[in-house]
Short mmCIF file of C-alpha atoms in Angstrom, two decimals:
data_model
loop_
_atom_site.label_atom_id
_atom_site.label_comp_id
_atom_site.label_asym_id
_atom_site.label_seq_id
_atom_site.Cartn_x
_atom_site.Cartn_y
_atom_site.Cartn_z
CA GLU A 16 170.10 -61.88 -17.93
CA SER A 17 171.72 -63.35 -21.04
CA PHE A 18 170.90 -66.84 -19.75
CA THR A 19 167.25 -65.87 -19.28
CA GLU A 20 166.96 -64.44 -22.80
CA GLU A 21 168.60 -67.54 -24.28
CA PHE A 22 166.28 -69.85 -22.34
CA THR A 23 163.22 -67.83 -23.36
CA GLU A 24 164.14 -67.92 -27.05
CA GLU A 25 164.80 -71.67 -26.89
CA PHE A 26 161.48 -72.28 -25.09
CA ILE A 27 159.48 -70.20 -27.60
CA GLU A 28 161.16 -71.93 -30.57
CA GLU A 29 160.47 -75.39 -29.13
CA PHE A 30 156.90 -74.44 -28.23
CA PHE A 31 156.08 -73.24 -31.74
CA ASP A 32 157.72 -76.32 -33.31
CA GLU A 33 155.56 -78.60 -31.12
CA THR A 34 152.42 -76.61 -31.93
CA LYS A 35 153.18 -76.77 -35.63
CA ARG A 36 153.76 -80.53 -35.42
CA ASN A 37 150.46 -81.07 -33.59
CA ARG A 38 148.62 -78.93 -36.11
CA GLN A 39 150.09 -80.91 -39.01
CA LEU A 40 149.10 -84.18 -37.34
CA GLU A 41 145.59 -82.88 -36.74
CA LEU A 42 145.19 -81.85 -40.37
CA PHE A 43 146.52 -85.23 -41.55
CA HIS A 44 143.99 -87.11 -39.40
CA LYS A 45 141.19 -84.84 -40.60
CA ILE A 46 142.00 -85.47 -44.27
CA TYR A 47 143.01 -89.14 -44.23
CA GLY A 48 141.40 -90.37 -41.03
CA GLN A 49 143.09 -91.83 -38.02
CA SER A 50 144.98 -95.08 -38.27
CA SER A 51 143.48 -98.35 -37.05
CA THR A 52 146.04 -98.48 -34.25
CA SER A 53 144.75 -95.25 -32.68
CA THR A 54 141.03 -96.20 -32.96
CA PRO A 55 140.68 -99.96 -32.61
CA ARG A 56 137.58 -101.63 -33.96
CA ARG A 57 134.96 -102.26 -31.32
CA ASN A 58 133.88 -105.84 -30.88
CA ILE A 59 130.06 -106.20 -30.64
CA TYR A 60 128.71 -109.17 -28.76
CA ARG A 61 125.66 -110.15 -30.85
CA ASP A 62 124.70 -113.36 -29.05
CA ARG A 63 124.67 -115.46 -32.22
CA GLU A 64 123.49 -118.55 -30.36
CA GLY A 65 120.50 -116.69 -28.94
CA GLY A 66 119.64 -115.35 -32.40
CA HIS A 67 119.69 -118.88 -33.81
CA HIS A 68 117.43 -120.24 -31.07
CA ARG A 69 114.98 -117.37 -31.51
CA LEU A 70 114.88 -117.94 -35.27
CA VAL A 71 114.22 -121.66 -34.82
CA ASN A 72 111.45 -121.03 -32.27
CA ASP A 73 109.79 -118.47 -34.52
CA TYR A 74 109.79 -120.41 -37.80
CA PHE A 75 111.40 -123.87 -37.74
CA SER A 76 110.37 -125.63 -34.53
CA PRO A 77 107.61 -128.30 -34.47
CA ASN A 78 105.27 -125.65 -33.03
CA PRO A 79 106.57 -122.35 -34.45
CA VAL A 80 105.35 -118.96 -33.33
CA TYR A 81 104.46 -117.94 -36.90
CA PRO A 82 102.28 -120.27 -39.02
CA GLU A 83 102.91 -121.41 -42.59
CA ASN A 84 101.07 -118.54 -44.29
CA ILE A 85 103.21 -115.91 -42.53
CA PHE A 86 106.36 -117.90 -43.31
CA ARG A 87 105.43 -117.96 -47.00
CA ARG A 88 104.75 -114.23 -46.98
CA ARG A 89 108.08 -113.35 -45.36
CA PHE A 90 110.30 -115.90 -47.11
CA ARG A 91 108.45 -115.91 -50.46
CA MET A 92 108.22 -119.73 -50.40
CA GLY A 93 107.02 -122.64 -48.31
CA ARG A 94 108.99 -123.85 -45.31
CA HIS A 95 109.87 -127.18 -46.94
CA VAL A 96 111.26 -125.40 -50.02
CA PHE A 97 113.39 -123.06 -47.93
CA LEU A 98 114.78 -125.95 -45.86
CA ARG A 99 115.61 -127.79 -49.07
CA ILE A 100 117.57 -124.77 -50.32
CA VAL A 101 119.39 -124.38 -46.99
CA ASP A 102 120.35 -128.05 -46.99
CA ALA A 103 121.55 -127.89 -50.61
CA VAL A 104 123.74 -124.80 -50.20
CA SER A 105 125.16 -126.13 -46.91
CA ASN A 106 126.23 -129.36 -48.58
CA LEU A 107 127.77 -127.49 -51.51
CA ASP A 108 129.59 -124.63 -49.76
CA PRO A 109 131.40 -124.97 -46.39
CA TYR A 110 130.73 -121.25 -45.86
CA PHE A 111 127.15 -122.10 -44.85
CA GLN A 112 128.15 -124.82 -42.40
CA GLN A 113 128.20 -123.85 -38.74
CA ARG A 114 131.72 -123.84 -37.30
CA ILE A 115 133.36 -123.35 -33.90
CA ASP A 116 135.66 -120.37 -33.35
CA ALA A 117 138.89 -120.27 -31.31
CA LEU A 118 136.97 -119.54 -28.10
CA GLY A 119 134.74 -122.58 -28.52
CA ARG A 120 131.68 -120.50 -29.48
CA LYS A 121 129.41 -121.56 -32.31
CA GLY A 122 129.40 -119.38 -35.41
CA LEU A 123 126.43 -118.31 -37.49
CA SER A 124 124.14 -121.19 -38.43
CA PRO A 125 123.04 -121.94 -42.03
CA LEU A 126 119.53 -120.81 -41.11
CA GLN A 127 120.80 -117.41 -40.00
CA LYS A 128 122.88 -116.79 -43.13
CA CYS A 129 120.16 -117.96 -45.53
CA THR A 130 117.44 -116.07 -43.66
CA ALA A 131 119.42 -112.85 -43.81
CA ALA A 132 119.95 -113.31 -47.56
CA MET A 133 116.26 -114.02 -48.21
CA ARG A 134 115.14 -111.00 -46.14
CA MET A 135 117.41 -108.74 -48.17
CA LEU A 136 116.07 -110.18 -51.43
CA ALA A 137 112.41 -110.23 -50.41
CA TYR A 138 112.19 -106.80 -48.77
CA GLY A 139 115.04 -105.00 -50.55
CA VAL A 140 116.47 -103.78 -47.25
CA SER A 141 120.11 -102.96 -46.56
CA ALA A 142 122.42 -105.48 -44.93
CA ASP A 143 122.41 -103.56 -41.67
CA ALA A 144 118.61 -103.90 -41.34
CA VAL A 145 118.78 -107.67 -40.67
CA ASP A 146 121.37 -107.37 -37.88
CA ASP A 147 119.03 -106.73 -34.95
CA TYR A 148 116.96 -109.90 -35.53
CA VAL A 149 119.25 -112.40 -37.26
CA ARG A 150 122.33 -111.20 -35.32
CA ILE A 151 124.61 -110.97 -38.33
CA GLY A 152 127.03 -108.16 -39.15
CA GLU A 153 126.63 -105.95 -42.19
CA SER A 154 129.73 -107.15 -44.04
CA THR A 155 128.91 -110.78 -43.26
CA ALA A 156 125.35 -110.32 -44.54
CA VAL A 157 126.59 -108.88 -47.85
CA GLU A 158 129.15 -111.65 -48.23
CA GLY A 159 126.53 -114.27 -47.38
CA LEU A 160 124.08 -112.82 -49.91
CA LYS A 161 126.63 -113.03 -52.74
CA LYS A 162 127.54 -116.60 -51.88
CA PHE A 163 123.89 -117.57 -51.41
CA VAL A 164 122.78 -116.40 -54.87
CA SER A 165 125.82 -117.99 -56.53
CA ASN A 166 125.17 -121.36 -54.88
CA VAL A 167 121.44 -121.30 -55.66
CA ILE A 168 122.24 -120.63 -59.33
CA THR A 169 124.80 -123.45 -59.38
CA ILE A 170 122.40 -125.96 -57.84
CA PHE A 171 118.99 -125.06 -59.25
CA GLU A 172 119.59 -123.27 -62.56
CA GLY A 173 119.52 -126.50 -64.55
CA GLU A 174 116.14 -127.35 -63.02
CA SER A 175 114.30 -124.04 -62.70
CA LEU A 176 115.86 -121.81 -65.38
CA ARG A 177 116.27 -124.13 -68.35
CA LYS A 178 115.08 -124.16 -71.92
CA PRO A 179 111.92 -126.18 -72.62
CA ASN A 180 112.26 -129.87 -73.40
CA SER A 181 109.81 -131.87 -75.52
CA ASP A 182 107.26 -132.24 -72.71
CA ASP A 183 107.47 -128.54 -71.87
CA ILE A 184 106.97 -127.59 -75.52
CA GLN A 185 103.83 -129.70 -75.78
CA ARG A 186 102.46 -128.08 -72.63
CA LEU A 187 103.25 -124.59 -73.95
CA LEU A 188 101.62 -125.39 -77.29
CA GLN A 189 98.48 -126.64 -75.55
CA MET A 190 98.25 -123.47 -73.46
CA GLY A 191 98.75 -121.31 -76.54
CA GLU A 192 96.13 -123.18 -78.55
CA ALA A 193 93.63 -122.93 -75.69
CA ARG A 194 94.07 -119.14 -75.77
CA GLY A 195 93.64 -118.87 -79.54
CA PHE A 196 97.31 -118.87 -80.58
CA PRO A 197 98.39 -122.36 -81.70
CA GLY A 198 102.17 -122.61 -81.94
CA MET A 199 102.81 -119.84 -79.39
CA MET A 200 105.81 -120.50 -77.12
CA GLY A 201 105.33 -117.45 -74.90
CA SER A 202 105.93 -113.71 -74.86
CA ILE A 203 109.27 -111.91 -75.02
CA ASP A 204 110.08 -108.43 -73.73
CA CYS A 205 112.68 -106.41 -71.82
CA MET A 206 112.70 -104.76 -68.38
CA HIS A 207 114.97 -101.99 -67.06
CA TRP A 208 116.46 -102.21 -63.56
CA GLN A 209 117.77 -98.87 -62.25
CA TRP A 210 121.41 -99.06 -61.19
CA LYS A 211 121.96 -96.54 -58.39
CA ASN A 212 125.66 -97.24 -57.87
CA CYS A 213 126.65 -97.39 -61.51
CA PRO A 214 130.30 -96.22 -61.81
CA LYS A 215 130.61 -92.70 -63.17
CA ALA A 216 132.80 -93.86 -66.04
CA TRP A 217 129.93 -96.10 -67.22
CA LYS A 218 127.06 -93.65 -66.70
CA GLY A 219 126.88 -92.63 -70.36
CA MET A 220 126.83 -96.23 -71.55
CA PHE A 221 124.16 -97.37 -69.07
CA MET A 222 121.99 -94.25 -69.23
CA SER A 223 118.49 -95.09 -70.41
CA GLY A 224 117.14 -92.49 -72.82
CA HIS A 225 113.46 -92.70 -71.86
CA LYS A 226 114.09 -93.21 -68.12
CA GLY A 227 116.89 -90.68 -67.66
CA VAL A 228 118.84 -92.87 -65.21
CA ALA A 229 121.45 -95.62 -65.43
CA THR A 230 119.84 -99.04 -65.89
CA ILE A 231 120.66 -102.59 -66.86
CA ILE A 232 118.28 -104.59 -69.05
CA LEU A 233 116.68 -107.98 -68.49
CA GLU A 234 115.31 -109.85 -71.50
CA ALA A 235 112.91 -112.65 -70.61
CA VAL A 236 110.50 -115.12 -72.17
CA ALA A 237 107.46 -116.04 -70.06
CA SER A 238 104.42 -118.25 -70.58
CA SER A 239 100.85 -117.68 -69.41
CA ASP A 240 101.54 -119.59 -66.15
CA LEU A 241 104.38 -117.09 -65.42
CA TRP A 242 107.14 -119.63 -66.04
CA ILE A 243 110.25 -117.63 -67.04
CA TRP A 244 112.46 -120.05 -68.97
CA HIS A 245 114.79 -117.54 -70.61
CA ALA A 246 116.59 -114.69 -68.83
CA PHE A 247 119.37 -112.60 -70.33
CA ILE A 248 120.60 -109.72 -68.17
CA GLY A 249 123.52 -107.32 -68.22
CA VAL A 250 123.11 -105.23 -71.38
CA ALA A 251 123.57 -101.50 -70.84
CA GLY A 252 120.41 -99.42 -70.46
CA SER A 253 121.24 -97.22 -73.45
CA ASN A 254 120.33 -100.12 -75.78
CA ASN A 255 116.84 -100.88 -77.07
CA ASP A 256 115.09 -104.25 -77.38
CA ILE A 257 116.58 -104.92 -80.83
CA ASN A 258 120.16 -104.41 -79.60
CA VAL A 259 119.48 -106.76 -76.69
CA LEU A 260 118.04 -109.35 -79.05
CA ASP A 261 121.18 -109.23 -81.21
CA ARG A 262 123.28 -110.29 -78.19
CA SER A 263 120.74 -112.68 -76.68
CA PRO A 264 121.20 -116.47 -76.87
CA VAL A 265 117.43 -117.09 -77.00
CA PHE A 266 117.56 -118.53 -80.55
CA ASP A 267 120.98 -120.20 -80.39
CA ASP A 268 119.54 -123.72 -80.16
CA VAL A 269 117.24 -123.05 -83.12
CA LEU A 270 120.10 -121.76 -85.27
CA GLN A 271 122.36 -124.67 -84.31
CA GLY A 272 119.68 -127.29 -84.84
CA ARG A 273 119.52 -128.45 -81.21
CA ALA A 274 116.03 -127.20 -80.39
CA PRO A 275 113.24 -129.77 -79.82
CA GLU A 276 110.88 -130.20 -82.74
CA VAL A 277 107.72 -128.08 -82.80
CA ASN A 278 104.78 -129.18 -84.96
CA TYR A 279 101.36 -127.57 -85.22
CA THR A 280 98.73 -126.80 -87.84
CA ILE A 281 96.96 -123.51 -88.62
CA ASN A 282 94.28 -123.27 -91.34
CA GLY A 283 95.43 -126.60 -92.82
CA ASN A 284 99.10 -125.52 -93.04
CA ASN A 285 101.78 -127.41 -91.08
CA TYR A 286 104.52 -125.47 -89.27
CA ASN A 287 107.67 -126.68 -87.50
CA MET A 288 108.80 -123.51 -85.72
CA GLY A 289 107.15 -121.90 -82.71
CA TYR A 290 106.66 -118.18 -82.35
CA TYR A 291 106.58 -115.50 -79.63
CA LEU A 292 104.25 -112.58 -79.11
CA THR A 293 106.06 -109.23 -79.07
CA ASP A 294 105.45 -105.50 -79.22
CA GLY A 295 106.05 -103.35 -82.27
CA ILE A 296 109.78 -102.68 -81.88
CA TYR A 297 110.90 -106.24 -82.68
CA PRO A 298 111.95 -107.13 -86.25
CA GLU A 299 109.79 -108.88 -88.84
CA TRP A 300 110.95 -112.43 -88.14
CA ALA A 301 109.04 -115.66 -88.58
CA THR A 302 109.42 -116.36 -84.86
CA PHE A 303 107.69 -113.09 -83.85
CA VAL A 304 104.01 -112.26 -84.08
CA LYS A 305 103.28 -108.57 -83.57
CA THR A 306 100.08 -106.62 -83.42
CA ILE A 307 98.59 -104.82 -86.39
CA PRO A 308 99.14 -101.05 -86.12
CA ARG A 309 96.01 -99.02 -86.83
CA PRO A 310 93.88 -102.05 -87.70
CA GLN A 311 91.06 -101.63 -90.22
CA GLY A 312 88.09 -104.00 -90.20
CA GLU A 313 86.58 -106.14 -87.48
CA LYS A 314 88.84 -109.16 -88.11
CA ARG A 315 92.04 -107.14 -87.78
CA LYS A 316 90.74 -105.28 -84.75
CA LEU A 317 89.87 -108.56 -83.06
CA PHE A 318 93.33 -110.00 -83.77
CA SER A 319 95.07 -106.87 -82.43
CA LYS A 320 92.95 -106.97 -79.30
CA TYR A 321 93.78 -110.61 -78.58
CA GLN A 322 97.47 -110.25 -79.43
CA GLU A 323 97.94 -107.18 -77.23
CA SER A 324 96.22 -108.88 -74.30
CA GLN A 325 98.07 -112.20 -74.60
CA ARG A 326 101.54 -110.69 -74.95
CA LYS A 327 101.13 -109.07 -71.55
CA ASP A 328 102.13 -112.40 -69.97
CA VAL A 329 105.80 -111.42 -69.81
CA GLU A 330 104.99 -108.00 -68.34
CA ARG A 331 102.76 -109.70 -65.78
CA ALA A 332 105.68 -112.00 -64.94
CA PHE A 333 107.91 -108.94 -64.44
CA SER A 334 105.34 -107.42 -62.07
CA VAL A 335 105.00 -110.62 -60.04
CA LEU A 336 108.79 -110.93 -59.84
CA GLN A 337 109.10 -107.37 -58.55
CA CYS A 338 106.29 -107.87 -56.04
CA CYS A 339 107.92 -111.01 -54.63
CA PHE A 340 111.46 -109.63 -54.54
CA ALA A 341 111.64 -105.96 -53.69
CA ILE A 342 115.38 -105.92 -54.37
CA VAL A 343 114.68 -105.97 -58.14
CA ARG A 344 111.87 -103.43 -57.80
CA GLY A 345 114.00 -100.82 -56.07
CA LEU A 346 117.38 -99.34 -56.90
CA ALA A 347 120.29 -101.71 -57.53
CA ARG A 348 122.87 -100.80 -54.88
CA PHE A 349 125.70 -103.20 -55.69
CA TRP A 350 128.76 -101.97 -57.55
CA ASP A 351 129.54 -105.05 -59.63
CA LYS A 352 127.39 -105.76 -62.68
CA ALA A 353 128.02 -109.50 -62.31
CA ASP A 354 126.54 -109.42 -58.78
CA LEU A 355 123.40 -107.75 -60.12
CA GLY A 356 123.06 -110.40 -62.81
CA ARG A 357 123.37 -113.21 -60.29
CA ILE A 358 120.81 -111.60 -57.98
CA MET A 359 118.30 -111.28 -60.81
CA ARG A 360 118.83 -114.87 -61.99
CA LYS A 361 118.48 -116.16 -58.43
CA CYS A 362 115.18 -114.29 -57.97
CA ILE A 363 113.88 -115.78 -61.22
CA ILE A 364 114.91 -119.28 -60.11
CA ILE A 365 113.12 -118.91 -56.77
CA HIS A 366 110.10 -117.40 -58.56
#
C-alpha cells in the first residue's frame, strides 16, 4: 500500500511537470513563432525555364503573340528600347546575367528579372503579383527591382536626366518664344508622393499639412514637350515649395557660373538669364515669373491667363508620369527613403 501511494504521488508529480513544460513550450511558440528547424521552408518548383520560354514567345520572338502596340502599353516603351535597357544592365551588373545552379538548372534570365521590375513599376502591383507569370519569387522580385532602378540610373541618368546644354537651351528658348514667353526655360513645381510605410518616428516630420498623410516631395522642371530635366526628391512632406527650393540644386550652376549662356531680347532689352513660370508661393526672384493676383485691365488679365495656362506644363508632366508608372501614383510601400528616390528618378528617366 505504501509502495502504491509513493508510485501514485511520483506519477502525478511527473505528469504535472510534463504538462507544465508542454504548456510553456506552446506559449513560447505562440508568442515568438516556431523555429526554422521545426517548420522547414517549402521549396516551390516554379519552372523558371518554362516561364522564360513563354515570355520570349509572347513578346520577344520573331513572331510574338502580342504585337508592338500591346508591348508598348504593358512595358511603357518600345521593344527595341526595352531590349537596349536589358542589354545595358546585364553588361553592367552580373546579377542580371543568367547563371547555372548546383543542380545544372538555369536561373532566372535577364528578361524575366527586368520584366518583373517593369511590371511592378508600370502597374504598381506587389512583388507577389508577378510570380504566376514571370515565375519569380517575391523576395527576388523586390531585390531585382532595387538593382534594376539603381543600374538604370547609373547608365542613363547622364543622358536622360541631365541639365540642358547649349543646344537644349536654344530649343527651349524657341519653344518659349513660340508660345509668347521669350526666355522661358520651363515650369517648376512640386508634387507630393504619399508614403504608406513611413516609419512612425518620422511621421511628424513627413506629415503633409494639407494632405493629412505622410508624403515625400518631388521638385521638377519640365518643358512644354514634357521633358523633365531637373528632379529633386526626398524632402519631407511637412515642407512647402519654398523650403524645397532652399535645398534644391536647380540654380547651383547659375550661382557657380557654370550654366550655359542664355541671350534673348524683350521689348528692345537684352537679357542673359532665363526664367521659369511658377505659381504664387515662390519668391520674387528674377528667375521666376508669376501670375498677377487679381489683375485689373485687359492687358493684365491677358497676361495672367497666358501665364496660368503655360505654367501647367510641369503639372501635365506629373500627370503623364503617374499615368505611365502607377507605382508613383499609388502609395509608396518601401521602407527606405533612398529606395523611393531611386524609383522616382528611374521612372523619370524612362519617361
